[in-house]
Every structure is written in structure tokens, then in C-alpha cells.
mmCIF file of C-alpha atoms in Angstrom:
data_model
loop_
_atom_site.group_PDB
_atom_site.id
_atom_site.type_symbol
_atom_site.label_atom_id
_atom_site.label_comp_id
_atom_site.label_asym_id
_atom_site.label_seq_id
_atom_site.Cartn_x
_atom_site.Cartn_y
_atom_site.Cartn_z
ATOM 1 C CA UNK X 1 0.154 -0.155 0.020
ATOM 2 C CA UNK X 2 2.307 2.765 -1.204
ATOM 3 C CA UNK X 3 -0.133 5.050 -2.188
ATOM 4 C CA UNK X 4 -0.065 7.916 0.541
ATOM 5 C CA UNK X 5 -3.108 9.582 -0.567
ATOM 6 C CA UNK X 6 -6.378 8.537 -2.102
ATOM 7 C CA UNK X 7 -7.519 11.457 -4.413
ATOM 8 C CA UNK X 8 -4.860 13.515 -3.383
ATOM 9 C CA UNK X 9 -5.589 16.221 -5.539
ATOM 10 C CA UNK X 10 -9.493 16.228 -5.394
ATOM 11 C CA UNK X 11 -9.971 14.901 -1.774
ATOM 12 C CA UNK X 12 -12.852 12.695 -0.475
ATOM 13 C CA UNK X 13 -15.891 14.349 -0.394
ATOM 14 C CA UNK X 14 -17.902 13.197 2.837
ATOM 15 C CA UNK X 15 -20.874 10.483 1.641
ATOM 16 C CA UNK X 16 -23.943 11.408 3.830
ATOM 17 C CA UNK X 17 -21.750 13.356 6.083
ATOM 18 C CA UNK X 18 -22.811 16.338 8.372
ATOM 19 C CA UNK X 19 -21.714 18.848 6.038
ATOM 20 C CA UNK X 20 -21.999 19.339 2.196
ATOM 21 C CA UNK X 21 -18.808 21.385 2.127
ATOM 22 C CA UNK X 22 -16.610 19.027 4.399
ATOM 23 C CA UNK X 23 -14.018 16.861 3.041
ATOM 24 C CA UNK X 24 -11.883 14.025 4.252
ATOM 25 C CA UNK X 25 -8.524 13.000 3.401
ATOM 26 C CA UNK X 26 -7.500 9.196 3.558
ATOM 27 C CA UNK X 27 -3.585 8.615 4.131
ATOM 28 C CA UNK X 28 -2.409 5.366 3.683
ATOM 29 C CA UNK X 29 1.343 6.062 4.443
ATOM 30 C CA UNK X 30 2.134 6.778 8.189
ATOM 31 C CA UNK X 31 5.108 8.928 7.545
ATOM 32 C CA UNK X 32 3.009 11.313 5.203
ATOM 33 C CA UNK X 33 0.291 11.268 7.844
ATOM 34 C CA UNK X 34 2.264 12.422 10.657
ATOM 35 C CA UNK X 35 4.264 14.809 8.222
ATOM 36 C CA UNK X 36 0.792 16.551 7.539
ATOM 37 C CA UNK X 37 -0.965 16.877 10.913
ATOM 38 C CA UNK X 38 2.194 17.722 12.689
ATOM 39 C CA UNK X 39 2.655 17.146 16.526
ATOM 40 C CA UNK X 40 0.629 14.186 17.791
ATOM 41 C CA UNK X 41 -1.399 15.054 21.123
ATOM 42 C CA UNK X 42 -2.120 11.589 22.185
ATOM 43 C CA UNK X 43 -0.454 8.074 21.328
ATOM 44 C CA UNK X 44 -1.797 4.798 22.564
ATOM 45 C CA UNK X 45 0.371 1.587 21.892
ATOM 46 C CA UNK X 46 -1.840 -1.312 23.306
ATOM 47 C CA UNK X 47 1.046 -2.757 24.792
ATOM 48 C CA UNK X 48 0.870 -6.140 26.351
ATOM 49 C CA UNK X 49 -0.958 -9.449 25.617
ATOM 50 C CA UNK X 50 -3.212 -10.086 28.461
ATOM 51 C CA UNK X 51 -5.793 -12.197 26.136
ATOM 52 C CA UNK X 52 -8.843 -10.698 28.141
ATOM 53 C CA UNK X 53 -12.015 -8.567 27.411
ATOM 54 C CA UNK X 54 -11.249 -5.148 28.797
ATOM 55 C CA UNK X 55 -13.311 -1.731 28.931
ATOM 56 C CA UNK X 56 -12.322 0.072 25.825
ATOM 57 C CA UNK X 57 -11.888 3.325 27.969
ATOM 58 C CA UNK X 58 -9.019 2.017 30.112
ATOM 59 C CA UNK X 59 -6.293 2.707 27.399
ATOM 60 C CA UNK X 60 -7.067 6.788 27.400
ATOM 61 C CA UNK X 61 -9.360 9.309 28.538
ATOM 62 C CA UNK X 62 -9.684 10.793 25.196
ATOM 63 C CA UNK X 63 -11.345 7.736 23.418
ATOM 64 C CA UNK X 64 -13.275 4.887 24.489
ATOM 65 C CA UNK X 65 -12.854 1.868 21.974
ATOM 66 C CA UNK X 66 -15.632 -0.877 21.508
ATOM 67 C CA UNK X 67 -16.836 -3.578 19.542
ATOM 68 C CA UNK X 68 -19.320 -2.699 16.818
ATOM 69 C CA UNK X 69 -21.391 -5.220 15.309
ATOM 70 C CA UNK X 70 -23.491 -2.830 13.212
ATOM 71 C CA UNK X 71 -22.014 0.339 12.644
ATOM 72 C CA UNK X 72 -21.029 3.263 15.370
ATOM 73 C CA UNK X 73 -24.254 3.198 16.878
ATOM 74 C CA UNK X 74 -24.135 -0.572 17.966
ATOM 75 C CA UNK X 75 -20.362 0.008 19.545
ATOM 76 C CA UNK X 76 -20.082 -1.688 22.941
ATOM 77 C CA UNK X 77 -17.661 -0.326 25.371
ATOM 78 C CA UNK X 78 -15.427 -3.380 25.642
ATOM 79 C CA UNK X 79 -12.556 -4.839 23.108
ATOM 80 C CA UNK X 80 -10.086 -8.087 23.287
ATOM 81 C CA UNK X 81 -6.671 -6.636 24.073
ATOM 82 C CA UNK X 82 -3.859 -9.117 23.197
ATOM 83 C CA UNK X 83 -0.726 -9.516 21.174
ATOM 84 C CA UNK X 84 -0.222 -5.716 21.477
ATOM 85 C CA UNK X 85 -3.404 -4.528 20.232
ATOM 86 C CA UNK X 86 -6.921 -4.457 20.724
ATOM 87 C CA UNK X 87 -9.605 -6.268 18.439
ATOM 88 C CA UNK X 88 -13.333 -7.243 18.602
ATOM 89 C CA UNK X 89 -15.091 -9.597 21.103
ATOM 90 C CA UNK X 90 -17.243 -10.862 18.406
ATOM 91 C CA UNK X 91 -21.018 -10.530 16.994
ATOM 92 C CA UNK X 92 -24.139 -11.727 15.083
ATOM 93 C CA UNK X 93 -24.159 -9.708 12.182
ATOM 94 C CA UNK X 94 -21.625 -11.793 10.159
ATOM 95 C CA UNK X 95 -21.730 -15.462 9.540
ATOM 96 C CA UNK X 96 -18.389 -16.025 10.986
ATOM 97 C CA UNK X 97 -19.544 -13.895 14.162
ATOM 98 C CA UNK X 98 -16.525 -11.440 13.842
ATOM 99 C CA UNK X 99 -17.176 -7.761 14.405
ATOM 100 C CA UNK X 100 -15.401 -4.618 13.922
ATOM 101 C CA UNK X 101 -13.835 -2.082 16.380
ATOM 102 C CA UNK X 102 -14.463 1.551 16.747
ATOM 103 C CA UNK X 103 -14.163 4.552 18.945
ATOM 104 C CA UNK X 104 -15.962 7.559 20.450
ATOM 105 C CA UNK X 105 -14.076 10.361 21.179
ATOM 106 C CA UNK X 106 -14.609 12.382 24.366
ATOM 107 C CA UNK X 107 -13.799 15.589 22.520
ATOM 108 C CA UNK X 108 -14.160 16.009 18.697
ATOM 109 C CA UNK X 109 -11.153 15.566 16.702
ATOM 110 C CA UNK X 110 -9.910 16.638 13.057
ATOM 111 C CA UNK X 111 -7.165 13.971 12.709
ATOM 112 C CA UNK X 112 -6.524 10.427 13.969
ATOM 113 C CA UNK X 113 -4.830 7.297 12.569
ATOM 114 C CA UNK X 114 -3.884 3.897 13.502
ATOM 115 C CA UNK X 115 -2.338 0.815 12.062
ATOM 116 C CA UNK X 116 -4.407 -2.286 11.691
ATOM 117 C CA UNK X 117 -2.713 -5.657 11.443
ATOM 118 C CA UNK X 118 -3.513 -9.548 11.008
ATOM 119 C CA UNK X 119 -6.395 -8.733 8.605
ATOM 120 C CA UNK X 120 -8.204 -6.126 6.113
ATOM 121 C CA UNK X 121 -9.823 -2.884 6.216
ATOM 122 C CA UNK X 122 -12.605 -2.485 3.893
ATOM 123 C CA UNK X 123 -13.658 1.152 4.700
ATOM 124 C CA UNK X 124 -13.697 3.588 7.678
ATOM 125 C CA UNK X 125 -17.112 4.767 9.103
ATOM 126 C CA UNK X 126 -17.127 8.362 10.420
ATOM 127 C CA UNK X 127 -19.802 9.765 12.498
ATOM 128 C CA UNK X 128 -22.245 6.922 11.939
ATOM 129 C CA UNK X 129 -23.004 7.976 8.301
ATOM 130 C CA UNK X 130 -19.641 8.929 6.458
ATOM 131 C CA UNK X 131 -18.295 6.081 4.779
ATOM 132 C CA UNK X 132 -14.456 6.434 3.660
ATOM 133 C CA UNK X 133 -13.230 3.502 1.258
ATOM 134 C CA UNK X 134 -10.126 1.677 2.071
ATOM 135 C CA UNK X 135 -10.365 -1.458 0.094
ATOM 136 C CA UNK X 136 -7.280 -3.284 2.040
ATOM 137 C CA UNK X 137 -7.355 -7.145 1.939
ATOM 138 C CA UNK X 138 -3.926 -7.092 4.012
ATOM 139 C CA UNK X 139 -2.675 -5.483 7.184
ATOM 140 C CA UNK X 140 -2.004 -1.587 6.659
ATOM 141 C CA UNK X 141 -2.377 2.098 7.998
ATOM 142 C CA UNK X 142 -5.175 4.550 7.919
ATOM 143 C CA UNK X 143 -4.908 8.213 8.827
ATOM 144 C CA UNK X 144 -7.979 10.510 8.681
ATOM 145 C CA UNK X 145 -8.127 13.968 8.268
ATOM 146 C CA UNK X 146 -11.495 15.944 8.236
ATOM 147 C CA UNK X 147 -12.556 19.249 7.802
ATOM 148 C CA UNK X 148 -15.632 18.609 10.099
ATOM 149 C CA UNK X 149 -15.089 17.374 13.478
ATOM 150 C CA UNK X 150 -15.256 13.500 14.151
ATOM 151 C CA UNK X 151 -17.177 12.323 16.819
ATOM 152 C CA UNK X 152 -16.521 8.409 16.280
ATOM 153 C CA UNK X 153 -15.043 5.908 13.852
ATOM 154 C CA UNK X 154 -15.585 2.144 12.871
ATOM 155 C CA UNK X 155 -13.077 0.309 11.070
ATOM 156 C CA UNK X 156 -15.333 -1.563 8.803
ATOM 157 C CA UNK X 157 -13.923 -5.264 7.960
ATOM 158 C CA UNK X 158 -12.780 -6.493 4.632
ATOM 159 C CA UNK X 159 -15.684 -8.837 3.781
ATOM 160 C CA UNK X 160 -14.689 -12.313 2.345
ATOM 161 C CA UNK X 161 -16.392 -12.253 -0.980
ATOM 162 C CA UNK X 162 -17.064 -16.145 -1.105
ATOM 163 C CA UNK X 163 -18.636 -16.446 2.533
ATOM 164 C CA UNK X 164 -19.397 -12.767 3.302
ATOM 165 C CA UNK X 165 -17.575 -13.264 6.679
ATOM 166 C CA UNK X 166 -15.752 -10.493 8.183
ATOM 167 C CA UNK X 167 -11.782 -10.510 8.604
ATOM 168 C CA UNK X 168 -10.484 -9.954 11.871
ATOM 169 C CA UNK X 169 -7.800 -7.302 12.446
ATOM 170 C CA UNK X 170 -6.250 -5.954 15.327
ATOM 171 C CA UNK X 171 -5.508 -2.166 16.027
ATOM 172 C CA UNK X 172 -2.275 -0.729 17.197
ATOM 173 C CA UNK X 173 -0.363 2.572 17.220
ATOM 174 C CA UNK X 174 -3.408 4.772 17.697
ATOM 175 C CA UNK X 175 -2.814 8.653 17.008
ATOM 176 C CA UNK X 176 -4.813 11.645 17.920
ATOM 177 C CA UNK X 177 -4.100 15.008 16.475
ATOM 178 C CA UNK X 178 -7.135 17.293 17.069
ATOM 179 C CA UNK X 179 -6.252 20.397 14.947
ATOM 180 C CA UNK X 180 -4.299 19.673 11.505
ATOM 181 C CA UNK X 181 -1.667 22.283 10.427
ATOM 182 C CA UNK X 182 -2.519 25.301 8.282
ATOM 183 C CA UNK X 183 -1.098 23.530 5.517
ATOM 184 C CA UNK X 184 -3.693 20.656 5.762
ATOM 185 C CA UNK X 185 -6.722 22.945 5.798
ATOM 186 C CA UNK X 186 -5.129 24.752 2.800
ATOM 187 C CA UNK X 187 -4.741 21.463 0.782
ATOM 188 C CA UNK X 188 -8.224 20.336 1.820
ATOM 189 C CA UNK X 189 -9.898 23.656 0.754
ATOM 190 C CA UNK X 190 -8.018 23.765 -2.560
ATOM 191 C CA UNK X 191 -9.341 20.049 -2.969
ATOM 192 C CA UNK X 192 -12.956 21.234 -2.524
ATOM 193 C CA UNK X 193 -12.409 23.968 -5.051
ATOM 194 C CA UNK X 194 -11.222 21.847 -7.713
ATOM 195 C CA UNK X 195 -14.408 19.334 -7.164
ATOM 196 C CA UNK X 196 -16.477 22.518 -7.612
ATOM 197 C CA UNK X 197 -14.641 23.428 -10.685
ATOM 198 C CA UNK X 198 -15.000 20.169 -12.062
ATOM 199 C CA UNK X 199 -18.595 19.964 -11.081
ATOM 200 C CA UNK X 200 -19.448 23.190 -12.935
ATOM 201 C CA UNK X 201 -17.502 21.862 -16.022
ATOM 202 C CA UNK X 202 -19.320 18.795 -16.167
ATOM 203 C CA UNK X 203 -22.714 20.660 -15.808
ATOM 204 C CA UNK X 204 -21.576 23.271 -18.483
#
């Protein structure tokens, strides 16, 4: 996954999001994400392998992680902690009883990121409605920067085409960056301008 930005010049418009003028940038390179957002205010590494179901709010006061079977609204406040990462505790919506991992931020943020390992990531759900495609069948990195505040997210699993089952993944190295650098805002706004220009040309 060398591609560090998805639609870097045009940005990703929010699908069903809270603002018609909001934009989301997806990073798949950890180095590029950290360079873009500047200082990290919170970092969680999930160190340890207790092999236990734990409270998802025990890792940090700024985010509560949970197991999510049917989107953000369904998230519990518990996750399985093992192998220096967290994963779901199971669900009933998928035929293989695998669920997703999500989180609710104590205060809204504009940027967050994490590594996902041992499984694929289909997309990221933001604020219960916005879907940002990832389309990865293997381990990787996801960094999100949004012009609108983000209250919560779910990492939607890659779906196995043959069975409809979900690919279980672990989350590690979680970054929170509440306020992007001015250059990131400028890039996001420039992308929105390009989208508007393209739309006007198509309509014309």
C-alpha cells in the first residue's frame, strides 16, 4: 500500500456526512500522515498480551474503544486486548461472528490514525454516516483528516467475497491529532475548490 493519499488532488467528499462542504483525506502512509498533521497530542500503543476482554476506555481518557457489530451506534465499550493490540469481542451480524472495532472521542477531533494488523480493512465509518473506502485485504495504515469534527469511527472489516464473513483485524499505534496544521486545511480547501470547478465544467 504505497499510495499515500487517495485522490490527493481532489480529496474525498463526505458521503452522507454532516456538511455538504466537508472533505476527508485518507492517508495510507504513516510517515505522510504524521508529516501533514504535525504534533501528536495522544498516542496509544496497546502494549501487552493479557488475552482478556477489557473496558475500551481503559487505554486513554480521550477515546473509548468498543466492539461494533452494526456501525457506530452499535458499539459496546469492550474490546479484546492481546498481542499488543485490540480487536473485537465478536458479533452476530456476520456469518463468522466477527465484528468491527470503533471508538468514541471524548472531544471531537479532526485527525486520527492507526495501524491495522492481521486482517483487512474495507472502509472507515465516520460519525455514524460517512463512509471512506479503504479497500485493503491485508494489514496496513489508515490516517484520516477531516474538515468537519469527528465524534466517532468504526473500522469496517474487509468482507470475504466467497462467504460474506468479516476479516478480523487488530488495531495498534493509535494517533489523535485534534487540529491539523494550516497547510493541511489549505490542501483540503484547495481540493474542494477543484471539485467545485470540475462539477461546474461537467454541468456546463
